[in-house]
PDB file of C-alpha atoms and ligand atoms in Angstrom:
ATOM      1  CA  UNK A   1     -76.208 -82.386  61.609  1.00  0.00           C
ATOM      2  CA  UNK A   2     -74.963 -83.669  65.183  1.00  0.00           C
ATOM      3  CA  UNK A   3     -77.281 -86.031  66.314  1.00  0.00           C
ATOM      4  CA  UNK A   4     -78.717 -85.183  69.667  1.00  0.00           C
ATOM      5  CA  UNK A   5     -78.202 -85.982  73.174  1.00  0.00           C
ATOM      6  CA  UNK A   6     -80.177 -89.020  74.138  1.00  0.00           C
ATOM      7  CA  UNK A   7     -81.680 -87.924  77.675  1.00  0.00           C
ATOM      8  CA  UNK A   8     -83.404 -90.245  79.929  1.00  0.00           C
ATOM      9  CA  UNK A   9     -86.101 -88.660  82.602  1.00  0.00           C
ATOM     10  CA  UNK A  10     -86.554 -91.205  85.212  1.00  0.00           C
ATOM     11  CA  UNK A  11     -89.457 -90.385  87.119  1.00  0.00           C
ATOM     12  CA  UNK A  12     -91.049 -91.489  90.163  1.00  0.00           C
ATOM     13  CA  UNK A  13     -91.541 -91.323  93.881  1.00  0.00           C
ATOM     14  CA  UNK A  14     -88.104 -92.520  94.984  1.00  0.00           C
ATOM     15  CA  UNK A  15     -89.479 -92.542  98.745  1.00  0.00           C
ATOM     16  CA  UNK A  16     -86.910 -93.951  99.446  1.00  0.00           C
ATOM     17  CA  UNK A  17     -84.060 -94.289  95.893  1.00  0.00           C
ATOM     18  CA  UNK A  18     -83.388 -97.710  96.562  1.00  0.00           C
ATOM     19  CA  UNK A  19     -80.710-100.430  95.167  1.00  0.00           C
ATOM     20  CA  UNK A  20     -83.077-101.546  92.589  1.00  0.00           C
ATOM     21  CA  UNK A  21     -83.492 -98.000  91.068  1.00  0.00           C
ATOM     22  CA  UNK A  22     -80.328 -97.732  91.300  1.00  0.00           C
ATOM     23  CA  UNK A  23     -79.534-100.302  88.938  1.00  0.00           C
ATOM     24  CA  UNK A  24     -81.650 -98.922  86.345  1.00  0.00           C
ATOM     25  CA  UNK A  25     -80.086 -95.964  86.513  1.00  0.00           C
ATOM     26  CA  UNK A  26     -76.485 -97.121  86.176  1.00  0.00           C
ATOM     27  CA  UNK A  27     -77.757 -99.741  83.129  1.00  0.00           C
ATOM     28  CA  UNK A  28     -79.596 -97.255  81.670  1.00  0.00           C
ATOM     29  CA  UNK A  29     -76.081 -95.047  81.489  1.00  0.00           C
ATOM     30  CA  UNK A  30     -74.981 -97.919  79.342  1.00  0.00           C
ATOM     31  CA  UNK A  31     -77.298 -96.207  76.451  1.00  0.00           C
ATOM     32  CA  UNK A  32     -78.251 -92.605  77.197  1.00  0.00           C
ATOM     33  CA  UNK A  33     -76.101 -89.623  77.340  1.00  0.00           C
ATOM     34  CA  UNK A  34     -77.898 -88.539  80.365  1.00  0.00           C
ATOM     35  CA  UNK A  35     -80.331 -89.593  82.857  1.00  0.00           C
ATOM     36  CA  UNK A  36     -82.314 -87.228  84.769  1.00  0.00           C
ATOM     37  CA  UNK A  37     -83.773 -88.401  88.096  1.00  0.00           C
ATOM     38  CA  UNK A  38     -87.455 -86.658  88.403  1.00  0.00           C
ATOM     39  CA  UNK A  39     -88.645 -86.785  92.136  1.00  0.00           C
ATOM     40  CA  UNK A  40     -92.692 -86.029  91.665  1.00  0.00           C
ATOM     41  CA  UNK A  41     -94.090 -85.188  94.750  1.00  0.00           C
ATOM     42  CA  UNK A  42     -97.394 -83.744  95.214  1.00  0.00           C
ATOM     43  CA  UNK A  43     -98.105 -81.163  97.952  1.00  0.00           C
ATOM     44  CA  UNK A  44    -100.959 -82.587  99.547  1.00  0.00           C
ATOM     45  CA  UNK A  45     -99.155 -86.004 100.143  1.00  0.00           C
ATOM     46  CA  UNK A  46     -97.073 -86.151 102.714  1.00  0.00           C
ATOM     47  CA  UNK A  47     -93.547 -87.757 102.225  1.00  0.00           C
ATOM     48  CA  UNK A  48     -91.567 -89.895 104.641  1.00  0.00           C
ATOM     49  CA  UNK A  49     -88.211 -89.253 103.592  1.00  0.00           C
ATOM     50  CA  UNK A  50     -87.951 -85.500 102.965  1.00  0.00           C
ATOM     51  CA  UNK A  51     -86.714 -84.203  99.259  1.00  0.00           C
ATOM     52  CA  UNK A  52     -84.414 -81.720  99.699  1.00  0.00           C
ATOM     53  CA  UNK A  53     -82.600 -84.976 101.674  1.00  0.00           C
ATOM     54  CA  UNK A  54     -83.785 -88.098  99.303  1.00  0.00           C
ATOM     55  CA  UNK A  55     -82.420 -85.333  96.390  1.00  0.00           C
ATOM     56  CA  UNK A  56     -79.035 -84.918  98.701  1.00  0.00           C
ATOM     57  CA  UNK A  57     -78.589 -88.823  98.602  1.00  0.00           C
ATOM     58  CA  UNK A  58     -79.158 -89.582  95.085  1.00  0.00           C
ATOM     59  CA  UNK A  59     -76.751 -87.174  93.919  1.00  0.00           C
ATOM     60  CA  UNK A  60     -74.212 -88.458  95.794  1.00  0.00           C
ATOM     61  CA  UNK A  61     -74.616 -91.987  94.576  1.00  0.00           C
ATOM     62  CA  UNK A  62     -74.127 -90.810  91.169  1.00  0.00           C
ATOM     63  CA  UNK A  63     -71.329 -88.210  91.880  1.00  0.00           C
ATOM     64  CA  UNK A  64     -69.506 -87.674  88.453  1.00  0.00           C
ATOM     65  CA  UNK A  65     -71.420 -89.070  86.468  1.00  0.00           C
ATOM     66  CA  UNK A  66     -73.993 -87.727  83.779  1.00  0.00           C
ATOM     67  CA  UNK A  67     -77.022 -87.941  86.334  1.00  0.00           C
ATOM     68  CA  UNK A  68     -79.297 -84.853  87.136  1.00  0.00           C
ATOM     69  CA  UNK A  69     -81.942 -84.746  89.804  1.00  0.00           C
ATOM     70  CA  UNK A  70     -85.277 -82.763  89.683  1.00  0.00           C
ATOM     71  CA  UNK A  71     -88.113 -82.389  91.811  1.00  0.00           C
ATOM     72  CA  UNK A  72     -91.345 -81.902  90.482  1.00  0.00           C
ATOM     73  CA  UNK A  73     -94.708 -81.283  90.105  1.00  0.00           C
ATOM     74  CA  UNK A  74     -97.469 -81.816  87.187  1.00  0.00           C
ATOM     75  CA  UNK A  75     -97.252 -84.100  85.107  1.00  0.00           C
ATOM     76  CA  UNK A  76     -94.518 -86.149  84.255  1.00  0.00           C
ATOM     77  CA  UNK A  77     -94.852 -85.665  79.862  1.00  0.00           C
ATOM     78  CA  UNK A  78     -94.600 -81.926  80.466  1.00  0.00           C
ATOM     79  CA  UNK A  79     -91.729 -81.834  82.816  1.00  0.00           C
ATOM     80  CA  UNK A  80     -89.571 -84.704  80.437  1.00  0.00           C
ATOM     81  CA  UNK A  81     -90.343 -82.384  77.618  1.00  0.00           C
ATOM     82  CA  UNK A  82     -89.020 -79.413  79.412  1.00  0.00           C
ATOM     83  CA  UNK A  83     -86.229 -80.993  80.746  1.00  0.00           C
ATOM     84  CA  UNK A  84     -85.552 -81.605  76.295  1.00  0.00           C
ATOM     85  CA  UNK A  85     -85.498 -85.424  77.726  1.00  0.00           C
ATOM     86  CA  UNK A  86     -86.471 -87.448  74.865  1.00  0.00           C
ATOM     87  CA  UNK A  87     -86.959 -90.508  76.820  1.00  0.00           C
ATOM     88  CA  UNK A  88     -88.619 -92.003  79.756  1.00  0.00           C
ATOM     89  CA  UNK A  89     -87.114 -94.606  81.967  1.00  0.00           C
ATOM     90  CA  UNK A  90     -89.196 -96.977  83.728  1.00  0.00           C
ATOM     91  CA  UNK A  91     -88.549-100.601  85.536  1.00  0.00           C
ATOM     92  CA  UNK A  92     -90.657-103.320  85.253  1.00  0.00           C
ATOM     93  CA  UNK A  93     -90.638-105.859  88.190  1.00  0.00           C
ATOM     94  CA  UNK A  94     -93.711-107.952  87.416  1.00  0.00           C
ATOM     95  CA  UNK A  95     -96.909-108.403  85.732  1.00  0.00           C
ATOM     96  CA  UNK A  96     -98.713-105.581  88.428  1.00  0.00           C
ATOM     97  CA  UNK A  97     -96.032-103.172  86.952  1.00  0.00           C
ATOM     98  CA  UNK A  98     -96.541-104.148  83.347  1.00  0.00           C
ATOM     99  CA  UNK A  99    -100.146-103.767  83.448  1.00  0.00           C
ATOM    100  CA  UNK A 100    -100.170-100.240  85.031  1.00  0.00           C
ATOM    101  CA  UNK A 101     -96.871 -98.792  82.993  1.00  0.00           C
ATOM    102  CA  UNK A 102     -98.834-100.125  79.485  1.00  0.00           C
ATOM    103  CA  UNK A 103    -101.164 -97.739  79.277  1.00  0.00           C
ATOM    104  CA  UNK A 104     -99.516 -94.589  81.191  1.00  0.00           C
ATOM    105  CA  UNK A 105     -96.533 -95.224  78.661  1.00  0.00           C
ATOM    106  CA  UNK A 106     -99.082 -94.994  75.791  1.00  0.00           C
ATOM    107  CA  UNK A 107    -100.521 -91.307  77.468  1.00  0.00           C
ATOM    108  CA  UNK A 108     -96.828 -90.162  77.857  1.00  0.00           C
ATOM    109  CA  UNK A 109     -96.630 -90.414  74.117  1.00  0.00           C
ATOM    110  CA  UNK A 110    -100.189 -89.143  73.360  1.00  0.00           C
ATOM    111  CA  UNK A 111     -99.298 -85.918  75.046  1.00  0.00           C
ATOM    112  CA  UNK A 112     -95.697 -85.479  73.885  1.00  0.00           C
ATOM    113  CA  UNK A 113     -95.774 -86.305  70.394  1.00  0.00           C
ATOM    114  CA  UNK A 114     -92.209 -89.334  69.708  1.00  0.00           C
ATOM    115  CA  UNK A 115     -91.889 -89.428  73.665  1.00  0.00           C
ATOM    116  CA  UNK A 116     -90.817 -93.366  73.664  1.00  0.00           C
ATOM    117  CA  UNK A 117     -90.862 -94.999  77.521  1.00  0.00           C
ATOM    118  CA  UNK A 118     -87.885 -97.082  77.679  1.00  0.00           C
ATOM    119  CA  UNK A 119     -88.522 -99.805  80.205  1.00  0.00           C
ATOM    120  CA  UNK A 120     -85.290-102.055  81.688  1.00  0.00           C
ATOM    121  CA  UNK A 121     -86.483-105.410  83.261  1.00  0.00           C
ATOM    122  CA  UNK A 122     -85.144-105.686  87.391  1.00  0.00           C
ATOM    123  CA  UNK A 123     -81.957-107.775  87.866  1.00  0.00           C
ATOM    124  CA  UNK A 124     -83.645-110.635  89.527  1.00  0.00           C
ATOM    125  CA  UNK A 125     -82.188-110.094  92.879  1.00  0.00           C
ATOM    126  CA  UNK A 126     -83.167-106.207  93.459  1.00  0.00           C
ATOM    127  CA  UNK A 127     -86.783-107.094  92.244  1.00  0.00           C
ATOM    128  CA  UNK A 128     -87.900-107.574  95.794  1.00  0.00           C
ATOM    129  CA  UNK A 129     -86.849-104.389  96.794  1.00  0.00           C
ATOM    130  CA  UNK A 130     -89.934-101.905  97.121  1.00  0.00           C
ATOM    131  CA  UNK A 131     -89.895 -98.083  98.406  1.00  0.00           C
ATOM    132  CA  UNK A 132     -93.057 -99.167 100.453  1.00  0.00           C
ATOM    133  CA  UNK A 133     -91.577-101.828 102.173  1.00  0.00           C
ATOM    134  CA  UNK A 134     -88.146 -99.814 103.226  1.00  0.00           C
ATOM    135  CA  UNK A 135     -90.151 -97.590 104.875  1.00  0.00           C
ATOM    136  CA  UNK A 136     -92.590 -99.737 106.699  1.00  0.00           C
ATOM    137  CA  UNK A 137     -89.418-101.732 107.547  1.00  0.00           C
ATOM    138  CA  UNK A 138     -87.832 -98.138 108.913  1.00  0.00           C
ATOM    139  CA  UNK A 139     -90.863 -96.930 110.765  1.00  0.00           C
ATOM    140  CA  UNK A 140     -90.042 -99.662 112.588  1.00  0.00           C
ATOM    141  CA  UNK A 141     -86.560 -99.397 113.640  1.00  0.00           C
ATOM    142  CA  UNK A 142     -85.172-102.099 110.989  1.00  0.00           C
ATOM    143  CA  UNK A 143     -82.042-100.886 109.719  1.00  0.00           C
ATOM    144  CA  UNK A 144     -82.333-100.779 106.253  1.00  0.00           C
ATOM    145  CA  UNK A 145     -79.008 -99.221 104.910  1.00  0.00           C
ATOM    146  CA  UNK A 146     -78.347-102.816 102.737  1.00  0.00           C
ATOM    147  CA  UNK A 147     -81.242-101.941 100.222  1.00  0.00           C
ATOM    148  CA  UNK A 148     -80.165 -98.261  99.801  1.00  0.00           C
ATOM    149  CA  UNK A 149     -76.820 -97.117  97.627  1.00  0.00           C
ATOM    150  CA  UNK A 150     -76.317 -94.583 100.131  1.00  0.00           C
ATOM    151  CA  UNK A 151     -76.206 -94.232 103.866  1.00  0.00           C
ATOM    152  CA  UNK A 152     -79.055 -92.319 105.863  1.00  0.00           C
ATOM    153  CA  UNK A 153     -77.251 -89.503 107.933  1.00  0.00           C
TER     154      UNK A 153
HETATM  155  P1  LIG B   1     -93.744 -94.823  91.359  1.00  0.00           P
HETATM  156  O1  LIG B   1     -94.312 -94.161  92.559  1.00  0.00           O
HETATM  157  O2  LIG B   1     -93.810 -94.007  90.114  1.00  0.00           O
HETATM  158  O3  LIG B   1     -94.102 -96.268  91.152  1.00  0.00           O
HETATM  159  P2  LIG B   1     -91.224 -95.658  92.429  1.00  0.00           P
HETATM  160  O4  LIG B   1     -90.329 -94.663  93.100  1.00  0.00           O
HETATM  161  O5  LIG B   1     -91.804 -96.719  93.287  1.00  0.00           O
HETATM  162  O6  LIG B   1     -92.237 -94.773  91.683  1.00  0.00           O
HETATM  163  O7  LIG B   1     -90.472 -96.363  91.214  1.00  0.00           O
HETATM  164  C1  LIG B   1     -89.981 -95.664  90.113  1.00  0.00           C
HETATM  165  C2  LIG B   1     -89.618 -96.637  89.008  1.00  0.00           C
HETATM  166  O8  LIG B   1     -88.636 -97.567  89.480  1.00  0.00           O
HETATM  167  C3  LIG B   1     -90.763 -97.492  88.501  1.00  0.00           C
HETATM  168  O9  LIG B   1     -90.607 -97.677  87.115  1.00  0.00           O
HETATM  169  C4  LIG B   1     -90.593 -98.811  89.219  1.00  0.00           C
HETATM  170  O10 LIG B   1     -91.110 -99.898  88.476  1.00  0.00           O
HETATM  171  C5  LIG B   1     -89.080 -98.894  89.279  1.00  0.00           C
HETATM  172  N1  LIG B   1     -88.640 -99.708  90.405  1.00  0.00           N
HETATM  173  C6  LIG B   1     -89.072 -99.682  91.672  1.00  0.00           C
HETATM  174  N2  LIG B   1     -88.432-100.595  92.445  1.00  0.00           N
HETATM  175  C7  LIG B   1     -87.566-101.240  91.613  1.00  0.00           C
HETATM  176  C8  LIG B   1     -86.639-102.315  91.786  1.00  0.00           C
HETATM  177  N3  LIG B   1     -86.483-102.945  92.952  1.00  0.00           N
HETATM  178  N4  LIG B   1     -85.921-102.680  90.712  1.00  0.00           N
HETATM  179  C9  LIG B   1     -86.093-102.051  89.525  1.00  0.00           C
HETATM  180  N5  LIG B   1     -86.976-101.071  89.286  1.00  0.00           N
HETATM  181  C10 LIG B   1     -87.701-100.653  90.315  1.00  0.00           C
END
């Protein structure tokens, strides 16, 4: 029997995708088959980068290669298991991260029975880089094009 694809879901808000996710994503190609990028947005929250735009980006930083993204809603289990993603994909920055991941990795697999969170430690110089920060930084008129892998247009 073929053994099946290993597919990553990679969920988050990605408000904005920045160089550090971007890293885990092109590591985490290193040992899945496919990554899927899940955008979870929730209606009553409002967004500062739109997602039909932040989805734009992403796939053009990973043009060719074996990288789907998805925007969603619910609950992130659910979706991974309808995507047939096997994995999740999560990086861990620091201690704040650890603590919080821990026990939402432990629901994931409650709900979805051999759902395994895969976590990939930040390369030390991207672990800086927060979503929250680029866009306090760009509500302010700082350019911030350096921590992104694409350019805003
Ligand atoms: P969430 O809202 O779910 O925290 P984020 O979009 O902020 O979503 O992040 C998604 C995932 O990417 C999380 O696992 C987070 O730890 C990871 N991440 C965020 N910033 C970085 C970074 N600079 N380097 C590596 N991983 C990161």
């Amino acid at each position: 029997m073929a053994t099946p694809k290993k597919i990553a879901f990679f969920p988050g808000s990605f408000d904005p995708f920045t160089k550090g996710h971007e890293d885990i994503v092109q590591r985490a190609l290193l040992l899945f088959d496919e990554v899927i990028i899940g955008i979870g947005h929730n209606a009553n929250k409002a967004r500062y980068f739109p997602i039909e735009k932040m989805t734009q980006w992403i796939e053009q930083t990973f043009e060719g290669k074996p990288v789907k993204v998805v925007a969603y809603n619910g609950l992130t289990a659910n979706i991974a298991r309808e995507m047939n993603a096997n994995f999740l994909l999560r990086g861990l920055r620091n201690t704040t991260d650890f603590e919080y991941e821990n026990s939402i990795s432990q629901v994931n697999r409650y709900l979805v029975q051999g759902l395994e969170t895969i976590f990939l430690i930040t390369s030390p110089h991207l672990a800086p880089i927060s979503s929250t920060i680029i866009r306090d930084l760009h509500r302010y008129g700082t350019n911030v094009e350096e921590f992104l892998p694409y350019s805003l247009d």
